[in-house]
């Protein structure tokens, strides 16, 4: 069985990380346009760096929850039949034990050099202008895909969607493309589709099946169902 799971901010909510759209469009007190666009970074790099430096530090205070752990268990069951595509920039899937994870919107624990385009594992602040390990310039930025930029690994994701038997979206509002379009792509290629989300999303109507509730409950229950069908 080939399964593609798409995760969004809702899967990390029970770990204590804020989602994007649950607080009137404010994310930790900021409008997304003030911290998540290349224009914002050009206009005020200090504010943007501080925002992501704070988010990176916050990662040290949170842990994977039952939903992340259940997806890691699913990888043990399905091996390379499972691909987790996440819109999240946290590392909670990896810390739960998942290894087949694609971060389509980048990662907090990575830095991108605006001069040489190198990408580097990074767990320190970027606001104090550290130099790039490859080219030596002080042009490192968060390795996070901002609005107007191209998400990572779309070729690989589209290939996986075209081969999937099942597509499952977890904790995502269906408001941001291209991720919000994956359900259509998977369905067109013949996959069954399932949504697991706290509330109905903007794209619930596109799924074959939708279950509402907290990811920490729904995901372990769904993984147990899958395990049952494999016996
Ligand atoms: P959103 O904040 O848009 O949506 C989070 C979804 O999770 C909502 O539909 C909530 O109902 C749901 N939710 C909240 N708590 C939940 C829980 N405990 N269990 C299950 N579901 C829960 O986040 P995303 O859809 O991930 O992009 O946002 C997509 C992209 O928009 C982000 O990756 C980011 C943002 O702007 C970039 O930064 C490029």
CSV table of C-alpha atoms and ligand atoms in Angstrom, one decimal:
chain,number,residue,atom,x,y,z
A,1,UNK,CA,0.0,0.0,0.0
A,2,UNK,CA,1.3,3.4,-0.9
A,3,UNK,CA,0.2,6.3,1.3
A,4,UNK,CA,1.0,10.0,1.2
A,5,UNK,CA,0.2,12.0,4.3
A,6,UNK,CA,0.1,15.7,4.2
A,7,UNK,CA,0.4,17.5,7.6
A,8,UNK,CA,-0.1,21.1,8.6
A,9,UNK,CA,0.1,23.2,11.7
A,10,UNK,CA,-2.9,21.4,13.4
A,11,UNK,CA,-0.8,18.2,14.0
A,12,UNK,CA,1.6,20.2,16.1
A,13,UNK,CA,-1.1,22.2,18.0
A,14,UNK,CA,-1.3,19.7,20.9
A,15,UNK,CA,2.5,20.0,21.3
A,16,UNK,CA,1.9,23.6,22.0
A,17,UNK,CA,2.9,25.3,18.7
A,18,UNK,CA,0.5,27.9,17.4
A,19,UNK,CA,-1.3,27.3,14.1
A,20,UNK,CA,-1.5,30.0,11.5
A,21,UNK,CA,-5.2,30.7,11.0
A,22,UNK,CA,-6.7,30.0,14.4
A,23,UNK,CA,-6.1,33.5,15.9
A,24,UNK,CA,-7.7,35.9,13.5
A,25,UNK,CA,-4.9,35.5,10.9
A,26,UNK,CA,-2.3,36.5,13.5
A,27,UNK,CA,0.6,34.2,14.1
A,28,UNK,CA,2.2,34.8,17.5
A,29,UNK,CA,1.0,38.4,17.3
A,30,UNK,CA,2.3,39.0,13.7
A,31,UNK,CA,0.5,39.3,10.4
A,32,UNK,CA,1.9,36.7,8.1
A,33,UNK,CA,2.8,39.4,5.6
A,34,UNK,CA,5.1,41.0,8.1
A,35,UNK,CA,7.2,38.0,8.8
A,36,UNK,CA,6.6,35.5,5.9
A,37,UNK,CA,7.4,37.3,2.7
A,38,UNK,CA,10.7,38.2,1.0
A,39,UNK,CA,9.5,41.8,0.9
A,40,UNK,CA,9.2,41.8,4.7
A,41,UNK,CA,12.7,40.4,5.1
A,42,UNK,CA,14.1,43.1,2.8
A,43,UNK,CA,12.2,45.8,4.6
A,44,UNK,CA,13.0,44.8,8.1
A,45,UNK,CA,15.4,41.8,8.5
A,46,UNK,CA,15.7,42.4,12.2
A,47,UNK,CA,12.0,41.8,12.9
A,48,UNK,CA,11.9,38.7,10.6
A,49,UNK,CA,15.1,37.2,12.1
A,50,UNK,CA,13.8,37.8,15.6
A,51,UNK,CA,10.5,36.1,14.8
A,52,UNK,CA,12.2,32.9,13.4
A,53,UNK,CA,14.9,32.9,16.1
A,54,UNK,CA,12.1,32.9,18.7
A,55,UNK,CA,10.3,30.1,16.8
A,56,UNK,CA,13.6,28.1,16.6
A,57,UNK,CA,14.2,28.5,20.4
A,58,UNK,CA,10.6,27.5,21.1
A,59,UNK,CA,11.2,24.2,19.4
A,60,UNK,CA,13.5,23.3,22.4
A,61,UNK,CA,10.5,23.6,24.7
A,62,UNK,CA,8.0,21.3,22.9
A,63,UNK,CA,7.8,17.5,22.2
A,64,UNK,CA,6.1,15.4,19.6
A,65,UNK,CA,2.5,14.4,20.5
A,66,UNK,CA,0.5,11.2,20.0
A,67,UNK,CA,-0.2,12.1,16.3
A,68,UNK,CA,3.5,12.4,15.3
A,69,UNK,CA,4.3,9.2,17.2
A,70,UNK,CA,1.5,7.3,15.4
A,71,UNK,CA,2.8,8.4,12.0
A,72,UNK,CA,6.3,7.2,13.0
A,73,UNK,CA,4.7,3.8,13.9
A,74,UNK,CA,2.9,3.8,10.5
A,75,UNK,CA,6.3,4.2,8.8
A,76,UNK,CA,7.5,1.1,10.7
A,77,UNK,CA,4.5,-0.7,9.2
A,78,UNK,CA,4.6,0.5,5.7
A,79,UNK,CA,8.3,1.3,5.2
A,80,UNK,CA,8.9,3.2,2.0
A,81,UNK,CA,5.2,2.8,1.2
A,82,UNK,CA,4.7,5.9,3.4
A,83,UNK,CA,5.7,9.5,2.6
A,84,UNK,CA,5.0,12.3,5.0
A,85,UNK,CA,4.8,15.7,3.3
A,86,UNK,CA,4.7,18.4,5.9
A,87,UNK,CA,4.0,22.1,5.6
A,88,UNK,CA,5.4,22.5,9.1
A,89,UNK,CA,8.8,24.0,9.7
A,90,UNK,CA,9.2,22.2,13.1
A,91,UNK,CA,11.1,19.0,13.5
A,92,UNK,CA,8.5,17.1,15.5
A,93,UNK,CA,8.0,14.3,12.9
A,94,UNK,CA,11.7,13.5,12.9
A,95,UNK,CA,11.9,13.6,16.7
A,96,UNK,CA,8.9,11.2,16.9
A,97,UNK,CA,10.9,8.8,14.7
A,98,UNK,CA,9.7,9.4,11.1
A,99,UNK,CA,12.5,9.4,8.5
A,100,UNK,CA,10.6,9.7,5.2
A,101,UNK,CA,9.6,13.4,5.7
A,102,UNK,CA,9.6,16.1,3.1
A,103,UNK,CA,9.5,19.7,4.4
A,104,UNK,CA,7.8,21.5,1.5
A,105,UNK,CA,7.9,24.8,3.3
A,106,UNK,CA,11.5,24.5,4.6
A,107,UNK,CA,12.7,24.0,8.2
A,108,UNK,CA,13.5,26.2,11.2
A,109,UNK,CA,16.6,24.0,11.8
A,110,UNK,CA,18.1,25.0,8.5
A,111,UNK,CA,19.7,28.2,7.2
A,112,UNK,CA,19.8,29.3,3.5
A,113,UNK,CA,22.5,31.6,2.1
A,114,UNK,CA,21.2,34.4,-0.1
A,115,UNK,CA,24.6,34.6,-1.7
A,116,UNK,CA,25.6,31.0,-2.6
A,117,UNK,CA,22.1,29.3,-2.1
A,118,UNK,CA,23.8,26.8,0.2
A,119,UNK,CA,21.5,25.1,2.9
A,120,UNK,CA,23.0,24.2,6.3
A,121,UNK,CA,21.7,22.4,9.4
A,122,UNK,CA,21.3,25.3,11.9
A,123,UNK,CA,20.1,25.4,15.5
A,124,UNK,CA,21.4,28.9,16.6
A,125,UNK,CA,20.0,32.4,16.1
A,126,UNK,CA,20.4,34.0,12.7
A,127,UNK,CA,19.7,37.6,13.8
A,128,UNK,CA,23.3,38.2,14.9
A,129,UNK,CA,24.6,37.9,11.3
A,130,UNK,CA,26.6,34.7,11.4
A,131,UNK,CA,28.7,33.9,8.3
A,132,UNK,CA,27.8,31.3,5.8
A,133,UNK,CA,29.9,28.1,6.3
A,134,UNK,CA,30.4,27.8,2.5
A,135,UNK,CA,31.0,31.4,1.1
A,136,UNK,CA,31.7,33.4,4.3
A,137,UNK,CA,29.1,36.1,3.6
A,138,UNK,CA,26.8,37.2,6.3
A,139,UNK,CA,23.8,36.6,4.2
A,140,UNK,CA,22.1,33.7,5.9
A,141,UNK,CA,18.3,33.7,6.2
A,142,UNK,CA,15.8,31.2,7.6
A,143,UNK,CA,15.4,28.3,5.2
A,144,UNK,CA,11.6,28.8,5.2
A,145,UNK,CA,9.5,29.1,2.1
A,146,UNK,CA,7.8,32.5,2.2
A,147,UNK,CA,4.7,33.6,0.3
A,148,UNK,CA,5.7,34.2,-3.3
A,149,UNK,CA,8.5,31.6,-3.2
A,150,UNK,CA,8.5,28.1,-4.6
A,151,UNK,CA,7.9,25.2,-2.2
A,152,UNK,CA,10.6,22.5,-2.0
A,153,UNK,CA,10.4,19.0,-3.7
A,154,UNK,CA,7.3,19.5,-5.7
A,155,UNK,CA,8.5,17.0,-8.4
A,156,UNK,CA,9.0,14.3,-5.8
A,157,UNK,CA,5.7,15.1,-4.1
A,158,UNK,CA,3.7,15.0,-7.4
A,159,UNK,CA,5.3,11.7,-8.3
A,160,UNK,CA,4.3,10.2,-4.9
A,161,UNK,CA,0.8,11.5,-5.3
A,162,UNK,CA,0.4,10.0,-8.7
A,163,UNK,CA,1.4,6.6,-7.3
A,164,UNK,CA,-0.6,6.8,-4.1
A,165,UNK,CA,-3.4,4.4,-3.1
A,166,UNK,CA,-4.4,6.6,-0.2
A,167,UNK,CA,-3.9,10.4,0.5
A,168,UNK,CA,-4.5,11.6,4.0
A,169,UNK,CA,-4.4,15.3,5.1
A,170,UNK,CA,-4.0,16.0,8.8
A,171,UNK,CA,-4.4,19.4,10.6
A,172,UNK,CA,-4.3,21.7,7.6
A,173,UNK,CA,-6.8,24.4,6.7
A,174,UNK,CA,-6.6,23.8,2.9
A,175,UNK,CA,-6.1,27.5,2.4
A,176,UNK,CA,-2.5,27.6,1.0
A,177,UNK,CA,-1.6,26.2,-2.5
A,178,UNK,CA,-0.1,24.2,-3.9
A,179,UNK,CA,-0.6,21.9,-0.8
A,180,UNK,CA,-4.3,22.5,-0.8
A,181,UNK,CA,-4.5,21.1,-4.4
A,182,UNK,CA,-2.8,17.8,-3.5
A,183,UNK,CA,-6.2,16.1,-2.7
A,184,UNK,CA,-7.4,16.7,-6.2
A,185,UNK,CA,-4.2,15.5,-7.7
A,186,UNK,CA,-4.3,12.3,-5.6
A,187,UNK,CA,-8.0,11.7,-6.4
A,188,UNK,CA,-7.4,12.2,-10.1
A,189,UNK,CA,-4.6,9.6,-10.0
A,190,UNK,CA,-7.0,7.1,-8.4
A,191,UNK,CA,-6.2,7.4,-4.7
A,192,UNK,CA,-8.8,7.3,-1.9
A,193,UNK,CA,-8.7,10.5,0.2
A,194,UNK,CA,-9.2,11.1,3.9
A,195,UNK,CA,-9.1,14.3,6.0
A,196,UNK,CA,-8.4,14.3,9.7
A,197,UNK,CA,-8.9,17.8,11.1
A,198,UNK,CA,-10.3,19.6,14.2
A,199,UNK,CA,-12.9,21.4,12.1
A,200,UNK,CA,-14.1,21.1,8.5
A,201,UNK,CA,-11.4,22.7,6.3
A,202,UNK,CA,-11.8,24.8,3.1
A,203,UNK,CA,-11.4,21.6,1.1
A,204,UNK,CA,-13.3,19.0,3.2
A,205,UNK,CA,-15.8,18.6,0.3
A,206,UNK,CA,-13.0,17.2,-1.9
A,207,UNK,CA,-12.3,14.2,0.3
A,208,UNK,CA,-13.9,10.8,0.2
A,209,UNK,CA,-14.0,10.7,4.0
A,210,UNK,CA,-13.5,13.3,6.7
A,211,UNK,CA,-13.2,12.9,10.4
A,212,UNK,CA,-13.3,15.8,12.9
A,213,UNK,CA,-11.4,15.9,16.2
A,214,UNK,CA,-8.0,16.5,17.7
A,215,UNK,CA,-5.1,14.9,15.8
A,216,UNK,CA,-3.8,13.4,19.0
A,217,UNK,CA,-6.9,11.2,19.0
A,218,UNK,CA,-7.8,10.8,15.4
A,219,UNK,CA,-4.3,9.9,14.0
A,220,UNK,CA,-3.5,7.0,16.5
A,221,UNK,CA,-7.1,5.6,15.8
A,222,UNK,CA,-6.6,5.8,12.0
A,223,UNK,CA,-3.1,4.2,12.2
A,224,UNK,CA,-4.6,1.4,14.4
A,225,UNK,CA,-7.3,0.9,11.6
A,226,UNK,CA,-4.5,0.6,8.9
A,227,UNK,CA,-2.6,-1.8,11.1
A,228,UNK,CA,-5.8,-3.9,11.4
A,229,UNK,CA,-6.2,-4.1,7.6
A,230,UNK,CA,-2.5,-5.3,7.2
A,231,UNK,CA,-3.0,-8.3,9.5
B,1,LIG,P1,-3.5,26.6,9.4
B,1,LIG,O1,-3.3,27.3,10.7
B,1,LIG,O2,-4.0,27.3,8.2
B,1,LIG,O3,-4.6,25.4,9.7
B,1,LIG,C1,-4.5,24.6,10.8
B,1,LIG,C2,-5.6,23.6,10.7
B,1,LIG,O4,-5.4,22.7,11.8
B,1,LIG,C3,-7.0,24.3,10.9
B,1,LIG,O5,-7.9,23.8,10.0
B,1,LIG,C4,-7.4,23.8,12.3
B,1,LIG,O6,-8.8,23.6,12.4
B,1,LIG,C5,-6.7,22.5,12.5
B,1,LIG,N1,-6.3,22.2,13.9
B,1,LIG,C6,-6.1,23.0,14.9
B,1,LIG,N2,-5.8,22.3,16.0
B,1,LIG,C7,-5.9,20.9,15.7
B,1,LIG,C8,-5.7,19.7,16.4
B,1,LIG,N3,-5.4,19.7,17.6
B,1,LIG,N4,-5.9,18.6,15.7
B,1,LIG,C9,-6.2,18.6,14.3
B,1,LIG,N5,-6.4,19.7,13.6
B,1,LIG,C10,-6.2,20.9,14.3
B,1,LIG,O7,-2.2,25.8,9.1
B,1,LIG,P2,-1.7,25.1,7.7
B,1,LIG,O8,-2.8,24.5,7.0
B,1,LIG,O9,-0.6,24.2,8.1
B,1,LIG,O10,2.9,28.5,5.0
B,1,LIG,O11,-1.1,26.4,7.0
B,1,LIG,C11,-0.6,26.2,5.7
B,1,LIG,C12,0.5,27.1,5.4
B,1,LIG,O12,0.1,28.5,5.6
B,1,LIG,C13,1.7,27.1,6.4
B,1,LIG,O13,2.6,26.0,6.1
B,1,LIG,C14,2.3,28.4,6.3
B,1,LIG,C15,1.1,29.2,6.4
B,1,LIG,O14,1.1,30.5,5.9
B,1,LIG,C16,4.1,29.1,4.8
B,1,LIG,O15,4.7,29.6,5.8
B,1,LIG,C17,4.6,29.2,3.4
